[in-house]
């Protein structure tokens, strides 16, 4: 069984859900509120991965590191004239979090106020699809260790 | 555009294939193919989820047809959106069919009855949830039962009336138009659930202090031999179905009807009828327990991670000259350096977590089965690899075996054996294993993680970081294993009492299924005696021929004798229970 694909599918469907919800526009309902909270948690997880601390933490250390590594790929591919450095990464994550926190406060999803979030999750979906269709993900068993002698 | 048609064409084929698969293959599956009950729920749920996915896909197809008929396929952003959705759903359909195929194959493999008994025994405490005591249902227990109907069977019971028949063998619950009967079957240790006269479920009935207590099974175990030289545990629901839930809200309702876990325990086909295979399933049961109880985070929190050592290593790599396409260059680009650093940390943290899990599974396996586990694990690990070589996924064989040996000594297994000969044999076997593990193995270069970029040189340093971190929680690993196996541990005193008697029976080629006339032996004691006999029978001097074929024949017979003894012991115990009940 190849379970590698499940993580990419999970990321892809999550991004898809965010994109569709933003496009729908309008007043929040229970499921949209829940989704917005999940987006904040998702950004928190990336920030934890960025700090790279071990020990007591909110989320799984491997998951947060993987989320941060993916965020680096997503941010590097976003259309932008600026140099991608620590400041830019911090800025993108803060912008998304700020937009989503406002949508939670106002209990309203307005695509005009969630442009950075929309752009970020389009990138996340692209990355997931790239992973799903990449050579390494094609129906192969993960590499195993073999004795050298 | 053309490429998109190809994508859509694949989906239509996948959709058709999925429907055909569901129709033709699933109906061939019958409940009797599964070693454990409740699997019919799982197959039913897979079928429903499959239908749900296909119906959503059909929605995409209609949307695509509409865009095409409007002639707006090429220039709408909707099309690009649709294309992304289509790829995700195609992959999901392909993936889901793979899961169904996997379960189908797993369910069809032959597994010896003794293996089924053993796994059933090892998991009994972890695979079911207490619902109520048959004789006196408390208000909390009644609430548990009502919740069970709602969550697992989708039956809402408002203001239920609970009654019991005068002979005490049936409970009736009525609510509105629903009538639910639970019929106690003392002999088969089950309680049959009927909703409006239709049989829908079987509870497990266990005797506790002379009274029947009703449990619901919350796990399906599927046992399967594979062609790989490895034992594996796979959590079908957690690993494969969790991502389906967030896209298809209806799937959650279907999953609620299922047991909480569907666990596949697989082992090498070549060990199908081998004592080793049977006992190493205790390690895989460990993975299952760790998963359902989420045991790793509490251990991981106490890891002493040497941040300085890690940072020093990363800085050395990041500032050293590495080979690039245009000659030597340094990693200076921020994103590149940050990515390398994160990949490296992920790899190290994943290894620490992986090593902790493997050591904890070993420790759980040992607690559940005693010394047989260390010999079984030794046979598997030492026959296939250099004992001092660790990988990013596994600690070295020497590391794993030494940790268990330290527990064998601490719990004084050898000292508790009353029979002199048996004690001498155990002491000799343990000493032989210890001596082998301290013998230096041929030098062999470690590669920490071959998926890491080639820029990460000197990976030995990474082993040092992981080893140090794991060592800091080894006592915690032992205490967690103790906690989770409480009430299920195979004790040194049981081992000491039984092992001499059963070993003697084997030496006389008598099946070791009883410790005395009419008293069935503990199945774990049978396995311990079996592996000790298998490792020492050649020393008896009774067998003069030593050709490879003859030795293999004898070992095959020992395995069969031991495994049939397990079956005989379980059946004898059940027969005695029936006779006792009939008095």
XYZ file of C-alpha atoms in Angstrom:
732
model
C 0.000 0.000 0.000
C 1.264 3.445 -0.881
C 0.188 5.809 1.843
C 2.417 8.692 0.701
C -0.324 9.999 -1.497
C -2.743 10.481 1.392
C -0.904 13.495 2.827
C -0.844 15.246 -0.526
C -4.539 14.450 -1.035
C -5.351 15.788 2.412
C -3.473 19.043 1.695
C -5.041 19.342 -1.752
C -8.609 18.845 -0.549
C -8.086 21.238 2.357
C -6.819 23.942 -0.006
C -9.706 23.211 -2.372
C -12.209 23.618 0.457
C -10.704 27.001 1.421
C -10.711 28.224 -2.204
C -14.329 27.184 -2.790
C -15.478 28.696 0.474
C -13.873 32.058 -0.333
C -15.455 32.029 -3.800
C -18.881 31.327 -2.331
C -18.842 34.718 -0.610
C -21.424 35.745 1.999
C -22.385 35.219 5.623
C -20.652 32.492 7.612
C -22.377 29.294 8.626
C -21.190 26.640 11.088
C -19.050 24.786 8.555
C -17.395 27.994 7.258
C -16.631 29.131 10.819
C -15.064 25.757 11.524
C -12.994 25.971 8.343
C -11.686 29.471 9.169
C -10.564 28.208 12.580
C -8.787 25.337 10.843
C -6.945 27.812 8.610
C -5.684 29.701 11.695
C -4.539 26.380 13.196
C -2.841 25.508 9.911
C -0.846 28.769 9.970
C -0.003 28.209 13.659
C 1.365 24.808 12.724
C 3.567 26.332 10.005
C 4.866 28.929 12.460
C 5.709 26.156 14.922
C 7.608 24.372 12.196
C 9.443 27.617 11.446
C 10.608 27.942 15.045
C 11.885 24.330 14.846
C 11.699 23.850 18.585
C 11.412 20.379 20.089
C 9.750 19.465 23.369
C 6.246 20.344 24.546
C 4.265 21.886 21.725
C 0.737 22.166 20.401
C 0.991 20.009 17.299
C 2.993 17.047 16.079
C 6.646 18.112 15.510
C 7.038 16.222 12.236
C 3.746 17.536 10.868
C 4.665 21.136 11.719
C 8.118 20.836 10.117
C 6.620 19.306 6.979
C 3.961 22.050 6.887
C 6.704 24.709 7.097
C 8.760 23.080 4.367
C 5.712 23.061 2.104
C 4.959 26.692 3.024
C 8.469 27.618 1.831
C 7.702 26.087 -1.571
C 4.308 27.782 -1.759
C 5.652 31.227 -0.805
C 8.643 30.953 -3.136
C 6.220 30.300 -6.041
C 3.816 33.165 -5.237
C 3.947 36.057 -7.743
C 6.093 38.742 -6.093
C 8.905 41.128 -7.048
C 10.429 41.118 -3.591
C 13.286 38.855 -2.553
C 12.071 35.807 -0.638
C 13.695 36.065 2.760
C 12.751 35.562 6.393
C 10.813 38.829 6.466
C 8.768 37.973 3.371
C 7.865 34.527 4.744
C 6.824 36.037 8.045
C 4.792 38.701 6.215
C 2.864 36.235 4.024
C 1.911 34.064 6.993
C 0.900 37.085 9.060
C -1.216 38.486 6.194
C -3.141 35.232 5.790
C -3.705 34.936 9.515
C -4.856 38.552 9.752
C -7.334 38.219 6.864
C -8.821 35.019 8.279
C -8.989 36.400 11.836
C -10.927 39.403 10.495
C -13.328 37.105 8.623
C -13.916 35.228 11.883
C -14.496 38.491 13.795
C -16.883 39.912 11.183
C -18.540 36.519 10.700
C -18.442 37.201 6.982
C -16.485 35.886 4.016
C -15.721 38.648 1.532
C -13.357 37.551 -1.270
C -12.010 41.124 -1.572
C -10.786 40.920 2.013
C -9.283 37.456 1.623
C -7.119 37.944 -1.489
C -3.829 36.876 0.101
C -5.488 33.810 1.641
C -7.029 32.857 -1.693
C -3.685 33.261 -3.463
C -1.857 31.253 -0.798
C -4.276 28.312 -0.970
C -4.240 28.300 -4.757
C -0.481 27.803 -4.380
C -1.073 25.090 -1.769
C -3.409 23.237 -4.126
C -0.916 23.543 -6.995
C 1.832 22.104 -4.788
C -0.387 19.190 -3.699
C -1.231 18.364 -7.310
C 2.445 18.627 -8.212
C 3.240 16.135 -5.435
C 0.434 13.772 -6.465
C 1.558 13.740 -10.074
C 5.306 13.741 -9.409
C 7.461 10.803 -10.393
C 8.197 9.764 -6.801
C 4.530 9.481 -5.952
C 3.626 7.226 -8.861
C 2.330 4.018 -7.341
C 5.684 3.064 -5.868
C 6.459 1.522 -2.532
C 8.588 3.807 -0.323
C 12.316 3.044 -0.437
C 13.469 0.514 2.126
C 16.889 -0.096 3.630
C 18.854 -3.053 2.445
C 22.002 -4.478 4.011
C 25.102 -3.304 2.124
C 27.023 -6.529 2.607
C -7.348 21.351 -24.091
C -6.541 17.954 -25.575
C -4.633 17.034 -22.452
C -7.656 17.945 -20.361
C -9.845 15.625 -22.384
C -7.360 12.877 -21.658
C -7.586 13.623 -17.961
C -11.359 13.528 -18.084
C -11.295 10.342 -20.126
C -9.212 8.698 -17.422
C -11.708 9.738 -14.826
C -14.639 8.335 -16.745
C -12.760 5.076 -17.068
C -11.852 5.159 -13.384
C -15.443 5.869 -12.489
C -16.695 2.989 -14.596
C -14.006 0.741 -13.201
C -14.919 1.738 -9.681
C -18.572 0.931 -10.257
C -17.732 -2.433 -11.824
C -15.293 -3.210 -9.041
C -17.912 -2.425 -6.445
C -20.590 -4.448 -8.181
C -18.622 -7.519 -9.114
C -15.900 -7.850 -6.535
C -17.492 -6.686 -3.329
C -20.488 -8.941 -3.663
C -18.119 -11.907 -3.865
C -16.805 -11.099 -0.421
C -18.581 -12.916 2.310
C -18.292 -12.440 6.020
C -16.888 -15.910 6.528
C -13.716 -14.834 4.709
C -12.761 -12.664 7.673
C -11.173 -13.986 10.809
C -13.004 -11.464 12.996
C -16.613 -10.316 13.130
C -17.868 -6.850 12.152
C -15.978 -6.818 8.861
C -19.319 -6.843 7.036
C -19.855 -3.349 8.484
C -16.556 -2.291 6.986
C -17.287 -3.656 3.529
C -20.711 -2.054 3.596
C -19.168 1.278 4.558
C -16.495 1.074 1.840
C -19.237 0.453 -0.687
C -21.219 3.466 0.513
C -18.153 5.736 0.525
C -17.288 4.599 -2.979
C -20.798 5.507 -4.148
C -20.467 8.913 -2.515
C -17.151 9.653 -4.277
C -18.492 8.523 -7.638
C -21.629 10.638 -7.294
C -19.518 13.736 -6.571
C -17.393 12.942 -9.582
C -20.529 12.671 -11.718
C -21.311 16.234 -10.607
C -17.955 17.399 -12.017
C -18.634 15.604 -15.261
C -21.982 17.358 -15.660
C -20.370 20.715 -14.894
C -17.688 20.033 -17.471
C -20.300 19.040 -20.085
C -22.158 22.280 -19.398
C -19.009 24.407 -19.825
C -18.225 22.559 -23.024
C -21.735 23.031 -24.482
C -21.506 26.742 -23.691
C -18.229 26.898 -25.607
C -16.474 28.494 -22.648
C -14.148 25.658 -21.840
C -10.942 27.324 -22.992
C -11.247 30.739 -21.465
C -12.903 30.510 -18.099
C -11.089 30.426 -14.811
C -13.801 27.976 -13.749
C -12.294 25.491 -16.140
C -8.898 25.687 -14.494
C -10.546 25.320 -11.075
C -12.485 22.333 -12.347
C -9.355 20.779 -13.754
C -7.646 20.923 -10.353
C -10.697 19.368 -8.671
C -10.797 16.697 -11.324
C -7.163 15.682 -10.689
C -7.717 15.480 -6.944
C -10.864 13.390 -7.316
C -9.313 11.101 -9.936
C -6.487 10.370 -7.532
C -8.955 9.754 -4.734
C -10.993 7.317 -6.831
C -7.815 5.471 -7.839
C -6.620 5.452 -4.253
C -9.922 4.312 -2.855
C -10.093 1.407 -5.267
C -6.610 0.441 -4.120
C -7.821 0.387 -0.495
C -10.788 -1.822 -1.416
C -8.540 -4.130 -3.400
C -6.086 -4.298 -0.480
C -8.829 -5.186 2.005
C -10.250 -7.754 -0.364
C -6.871 -9.427 -0.841
C -6.137 -9.294 2.859
C -9.441 -10.876 3.746
C -8.893 -13.764 1.360
C -5.478 -14.886 2.600
C -5.296 -18.084 4.599
C -4.092 -17.574 8.161
C -3.601 -20.427 10.611
C -6.215 -20.680 13.338
C -3.525 -20.517 16.041
C -2.452 -17.081 14.745
C -6.062 -15.889 14.935
C -6.331 -17.179 18.520
C -3.059 -15.535 19.472
C -3.915 -12.102 18.057
C -7.356 -12.356 19.577
C -5.731 -13.087 22.949
C -3.133 -10.295 22.658
C -5.680 -7.672 21.677
C -8.643 -8.662 23.859
C -8.154 -5.790 26.270
C -7.648 -3.186 23.577
C -10.148 -4.253 20.938
C -13.431 -3.797 22.741
C -15.260 -1.203 24.801
C -17.293 -1.971 27.923
C -20.952 -1.041 27.524
C -22.862 -2.452 30.470
C -23.185 -5.233 33.045
C -26.012 -7.545 31.989
C -27.583 -7.928 35.431
C -27.619 -4.303 36.535
C -27.465 -1.477 34.009
C -26.502 1.792 35.702
C -27.791 5.105 34.343
C -24.335 5.890 32.897
C -24.248 2.512 31.171
C -27.740 3.046 29.751
C -26.480 6.350 28.315
C -23.461 4.527 26.774
C -25.841 2.080 25.156
C -28.093 4.821 23.756
C -24.956 6.626 22.414
C -23.826 3.372 20.812
C -27.127 3.070 18.931
C -26.882 6.656 17.754
C -23.217 6.731 16.739
C -22.644 3.214 15.482
C -26.046 2.228 14.140
C -27.602 5.590 13.357
C -30.649 4.832 15.531
C -31.932 7.736 17.612
C -33.736 6.578 20.756
C -35.787 9.267 22.493
C -37.175 8.532 25.972
C -36.300 4.832 25.693
C -37.935 2.250 27.977
C -35.560 -0.542 29.003
C -37.012 -3.867 30.191
C -35.676 -7.331 30.881
C -37.499 -10.659 30.395
C -38.346 -12.679 33.488
C -35.684 -15.329 32.732
C -33.086 -12.537 32.488
C -31.861 -13.612 29.046
C -33.193 -10.754 26.915
C -33.308 -6.984 27.184
C -35.916 -5.003 25.244
C -35.590 -1.287 24.520
C -38.550 0.532 23.039
C -38.642 4.070 21.713
C -41.342 5.348 19.381
C -41.724 2.836 16.553
C -38.406 1.113 17.297
C -38.122 -2.141 19.193
C -34.625 -3.303 20.025
C -33.914 -6.723 21.528
C -30.599 -7.883 22.919
C -30.464 -11.657 23.397
C -27.763 -13.141 25.616
C -26.041 -16.229 24.229
C -24.103 -17.570 27.225
C -22.579 -20.494 25.402
C -21.168 -18.517 22.474
C -20.260 -15.572 24.699
C -22.206 -13.159 22.545
C -25.254 -10.950 22.791
C -27.288 -10.677 19.606
C -28.853 -7.341 18.752
C -32.113 -7.242 16.797
C -33.707 -4.021 15.610
C -37.357 -4.487 14.681
C -36.654 -8.241 14.391
C -33.651 -7.848 12.057
C -30.335 -9.142 13.315
C -27.887 -6.256 13.005
C -25.019 -6.692 15.409
C -23.243 -9.027 17.817
C -21.911 -7.767 21.135
C -19.154 -9.574 23.013
C -20.150 -11.035 26.368
C -17.338 -11.489 28.903
C -17.607 -13.078 32.295
C -16.297 -10.856 35.100
C -16.606 -12.017 38.712
C -19.187 -14.579 37.647
C -21.379 -12.007 35.856
C -21.851 -11.230 32.165
C -20.511 -7.873 30.994
C -21.348 -6.667 27.485
C -18.703 -5.111 25.238
C -18.891 -3.643 21.754
C -16.043 -4.573 19.402
C -14.400 -1.343 18.282
C -11.697 -2.837 16.078
C -11.620 -5.130 13.085
C -8.321 -6.985 12.753
C -7.369 -8.336 9.367
C -4.429 -10.744 9.374
C -2.474 -11.259 6.211
C 0.761 -12.892 5.063
C 2.718 -10.837 2.491
C 5.644 -11.448 0.166
C 7.817 -8.906 2.040
C 10.311 -9.951 4.722
C 8.713 -7.602 7.188
C 5.919 -7.326 9.722
C 3.573 -4.380 9.332
C 0.645 -2.680 10.976
C -1.671 -0.534 8.876
C -4.470 1.592 10.225
C -6.932 1.696 7.325
C -9.297 4.263 8.799
C -6.714 6.698 10.196
C -4.222 6.488 7.339
C -6.492 6.268 4.395
C -9.980 7.495 5.110
C -9.344 10.619 7.202
C -8.808 12.842 4.171
C -12.059 11.631 2.601
C -14.016 12.973 5.550
C -13.207 16.617 4.964
C -14.313 16.603 1.326
C -17.400 14.453 1.610
C -19.401 15.382 4.711
C -21.645 12.331 4.271
C -18.652 10.051 4.682
C -18.390 10.984 8.376
C -21.894 9.564 8.907
C -20.812 6.318 7.273
C -17.591 6.133 9.271
C -19.579 6.629 12.473
C -21.215 3.277 11.808
C -17.872 1.523 11.711
C -15.610 0.253 14.449
C -13.115 2.938 15.438
C -10.230 1.047 13.849
C -9.639 -1.356 11.032
C -6.174 -2.737 11.681
C -4.281 -4.820 9.149
C -1.517 -6.920 10.719
C 0.701 -8.455 8.075
C 3.641 -10.817 8.320
C 6.053 -12.552 5.913
C 4.418 -15.394 4.051
C 7.442 -17.600 4.703
C 6.661 -17.397 8.449
C 2.991 -18.293 8.018
C 3.285 -21.432 10.156
C 6.294 -20.404 12.191
C 6.457 -19.718 15.929
C 8.540 -16.599 15.204
C 5.844 -15.094 12.988
C 3.206 -15.640 15.575
C 5.028 -13.986 18.413
C 6.324 -10.988 16.475
C 2.717 -10.013 15.850
C 2.876 -8.816 19.480
C 5.172 -6.015 18.188
C 2.562 -5.066 15.567
C -0.137 -5.144 18.241
C 2.146 -2.612 19.985
C 1.863 -0.286 16.957
C -1.908 -0.651 17.122
C -2.003 0.223 20.857
C 0.324 3.209 20.324
C -1.925 4.461 17.546
C -5.248 4.139 19.358
C -3.890 5.517 22.635
C -1.689 8.180 21.012
C 1.257 7.248 23.254
C 4.174 8.898 21.453
C 3.620 12.630 22.206
C 3.888 12.176 25.989
C 7.239 10.394 25.542
C 8.461 12.790 22.874
C 7.805 15.753 25.172
C 10.473 14.425 27.536
C 13.164 13.970 24.891
C 16.391 15.778 25.659
C 17.254 17.122 22.205
C 20.726 18.587 21.776
C 19.841 21.745 19.840
C 23.437 22.984 19.895
C 24.810 19.786 18.381
C 22.162 19.958 15.667
C 22.762 23.650 14.905
C 26.530 23.100 14.712
C 26.003 20.339 12.205
C 23.567 22.339 10.100
C 25.893 25.349 10.056
C 28.787 23.184 8.937
C 26.713 21.819 6.056
C 25.191 25.157 5.073
C 28.524 26.946 4.896
C 30.568 24.146 3.359
C 31.280 24.003 -0.334
C 28.980 21.642 -2.199
C 28.989 20.449 -5.766
C 26.686 22.372 -8.051
C 26.059 22.206 -11.751
C 28.633 24.929 -12.366
C 31.379 23.701 -10.090
C 31.717 24.237 -6.344
C 29.326 26.618 -4.621
C 28.035 27.448 -1.157
C 24.440 27.376 0.033
C 23.771 31.066 0.414
C 20.265 31.507 -0.935
C 17.862 32.008 1.991
C 15.069 29.701 0.783
C 17.525 26.974 -0.198
C 19.331 27.137 3.144
C 16.057 27.280 5.076
C 14.638 24.335 3.137
C 17.738 22.211 3.692
C 17.704 23.030 7.392
C 14.012 22.121 7.694
C 14.373 18.906 5.720
C 17.236 17.894 7.970
C 15.362 18.685 11.167
C 12.295 16.813 9.884
C 14.438 13.806 9.135
C 16.050 13.823 12.590
C 12.780 14.402 14.468
C 11.034 11.724 12.403
C 13.815 9.290 13.250
C 13.659 10.056 16.973
C 9.921 9.470 16.901
C 10.320 6.322 14.774
C 12.987 4.850 17.054
C 10.882 5.593 20.149
C 7.887 3.863 18.562
C 9.902 0.775 17.586
C 11.443 0.442 21.055
C 8.041 0.930 22.693
C 6.479 -1.737 20.435
C 9.290 -4.121 21.348
C 8.740 -3.419 25.010
C 4.951 -3.929 24.697
C 5.572 -7.160 22.749
C 7.903 -8.379 25.488
C 5.496 -7.434 28.303
C 2.693 -9.357 26.569
C 4.709 -12.446 25.711
C 7.877 -12.787 27.840
C 11.290 -14.160 26.748
C 9.902 -15.746 23.551
C 9.740 -12.219 22.166
C 13.463 -11.531 22.489
C 14.325 -14.851 20.827
C 11.790 -14.325 18.040
C 12.955 -10.784 17.391
C 16.578 -11.948 17.499
C 15.880 -14.628 14.904
C 14.252 -12.132 12.565
C 16.743 -9.283 12.960
C 19.992 -11.188 13.230
C 19.261 -13.389 10.238
C 18.895 -10.453 7.885
C 21.201 -7.610 8.899
C 24.374 -6.517 10.598
C 23.416 -6.124 14.269
C 25.160 -2.816 14.846
C 23.664 -0.990 11.865
C 20.861 1.460 12.551
C 18.778 3.215 9.944
C 16.725 6.376 10.044
C 13.629 4.226 10.663
C 14.971 1.616 13.073
C 17.490 1.462 15.932
C 20.142 -1.223 15.466
C 19.228 -4.836 16.276
C 21.781 -4.729 19.124
C 20.147 -1.606 20.595
C 16.656 -3.174 20.445
C 17.611 -6.584 21.788
C 19.828 -5.241 24.576
C 16.980 -3.076 25.857
C 14.657 -6.097 26.141
C 17.408 -8.251 27.640
C 17.845 -5.661 30.388
C 14.126 -6.084 31.226
C 14.384 -9.901 31.139
C 17.107 -9.574 33.790
C 15.314 -6.930 35.841
C 12.153 -9.034 36.050
C 14.272 -12.103 36.904
C 12.695 -14.484 34.388
C 15.530 -16.999 34.727
C 15.504 -16.888 38.523
C 11.766 -17.725 38.668
C 12.083 -20.985 36.708
C 11.581 -23.812 39.201
C 12.831 -26.585 36.911
C 16.621 -26.822 37.018
C 17.131 -27.997 33.415
C 14.796 -25.383 31.988
C 16.516 -22.633 33.979
C 19.925 -23.764 32.733
C 18.664 -23.742 29.131
C 17.189 -20.258 29.425
C 20.351 -18.901 31.071
C 22.483 -20.418 28.308
C 20.279 -19.007 25.529
C 20.259 -15.515 27.037
C 24.032 -15.577 27.557
C 24.559 -16.703 23.951
C 22.462 -13.845 22.626
C 24.222 -11.284 24.837
C 27.619 -12.518 23.781
C 26.677 -12.357 20.092
C 25.457 -8.787 20.460
C 28.681 -7.632 22.091
C 30.805 -9.197 19.345
C 31.847 -6.433 16.953
C 30.093 -6.776 13.622
C 31.898 -6.168 10.339
C 32.453 -2.469 9.683
C 29.757 -1.000 7.574
C 29.126 2.621 6.763
C 25.878 4.046 8.037
C 23.798 6.229 5.784
C 21.315 8.106 7.870
C 18.688 8.899 5.296
C 19.208 8.231 1.618
C 16.342 10.563 0.717
C 18.372 13.513 2.052
C 20.214 15.630 -0.525
C 23.796 14.586 -1.154
C 24.945 17.886 0.381
C 24.428 16.399 3.837
C 27.776 14.837 4.482
C 28.934 13.077 7.647
C 25.567 11.621 8.507
C 27.113 9.708 11.433
C 26.666 12.945 13.355
C 22.912 12.644 12.818
C 22.914 9.142 14.354
C 24.669 10.593 17.366
C 21.952 13.242 17.788
C 19.139 10.680 17.432
C 20.780 8.090 19.718
C 21.382 10.662 22.435
C 17.775 11.904 22.243
C 16.274 8.388 22.353
C 18.522 7.326 25.215
C 17.128 10.184 27.293
C 13.632 8.587 27.267
C 14.392 4.866 27.509
C 13.142 4.632 31.108
C 9.983 6.465 30.087
C 9.476 3.943 27.254
C 9.646 1.092 29.780
C 7.189 2.749 32.153
C 4.675 3.523 29.371
C 4.848 -0.114 28.184
C 4.198 -1.202 31.775
C 1.173 1.070 32.095
C -0.572 0.103 28.860
C -0.127 -3.635 29.350
C -1.281 -3.656 32.977
C -3.485 -6.673 33.595
C -2.282 -8.309 30.359
C 1.401 -8.904 31.113
C 2.910 -12.344 30.892
C 4.544 -12.661 34.288
C 7.883 -14.144 35.237
C 6.068 -16.305 37.814
C 3.755 -17.883 35.164
C 6.800 -18.465 32.971
C 8.727 -19.989 35.881
C 5.810 -22.271 36.812
C 4.984 -23.567 33.297
C 8.148 -23.593 31.244
C 9.823 -26.675 32.782
C 6.641 -28.778 32.487
C 5.960 -27.828 28.856
C 9.594 -28.173 27.755
C 9.658 -31.717 29.139
C 6.506 -32.564 27.158
C 8.118 -31.303 23.970
C 11.267 -33.303 24.657
C 9.018 -36.372 24.883
C 7.198 -35.257 21.686
C 3.957 -34.799 23.605
C 1.896 -31.743 22.513
C 2.404 -29.086 25.204
C -1.263 -28.133 25.463
C -1.796 -29.026 29.130
C 0.251 -28.287 32.236
C -1.525 -31.141 34.035
C -4.318 -33.540 33.102
C -7.450 -31.564 32.242
C -5.759 -28.190 32.717
C -5.133 -26.286 29.455
C -1.788 -24.500 29.317
C -1.468 -20.726 28.932
C -0.974 -20.117 25.198
C 1.918 -17.720 25.815
C 3.640 -20.373 27.948
C 3.218 -22.798 25.027
C 4.953 -20.329 22.689
C 7.780 -19.725 25.175
C 8.355 -23.452 25.592
C 8.104 -23.930 21.821
C 10.775 -21.432 20.918
C 13.113 -22.634 23.669
C 12.723 -26.206 22.451
C 13.267 -25.123 18.864
C 16.524 -23.437 19.871
C 17.842 -26.306 22.011
C 16.549 -29.602 20.567
C 19.772 -30.260 18.661
C 21.741 -30.254 21.951
C 19.887 -33.326 23.241
C 22.075 -35.649 21.182
C 19.030 -37.762 20.277
C 19.073 -36.630 16.696
C 22.148 -37.779 14.814
C 21.412 -36.684 11.278
C 22.297 -33.068 10.692
C 21.641 -32.478 7.031
C 20.004 -29.159 6.278
C 16.865 -30.860 4.966
C 16.489 -33.040 8.063
C 16.892 -30.077 10.387
C 14.317 -28.112 8.404
C 11.875 -31.040 8.570
C 12.232 -31.322 12.333
C 11.787 -27.570 12.844
C 8.699 -27.605 10.657
C 7.222 -30.355 12.827
C 8.087 -28.479 16.018
C 6.273 -25.429 14.682
C 3.229 -27.499 13.779
C 3.225 -29.230 17.169
C 3.392 -25.920 19.030
C 0.803 -24.153 16.890
C -1.676 -27.048 17.108
C -1.116 -27.134 20.851
C -2.255 -23.502 21.005
C -5.423 -24.451 19.146
C -5.964 -27.473 21.407
C -5.483 -25.368 24.537
C -7.988 -22.706 23.390
C -10.568 -25.316 22.365
C -10.123 -27.273 25.590
C -10.615 -24.098 27.623
C -13.792 -23.297 25.679
C -15.115 -26.842 26.105
C -14.472 -26.691 29.850
C -16.374 -23.383 29.974
C -19.339 -24.914 28.162
C -19.372 -27.936 30.456
C -19.102 -25.685 33.498
C -22.088 -23.608 32.268
C -24.124 -26.762 31.614
C -23.797 -27.949 35.232
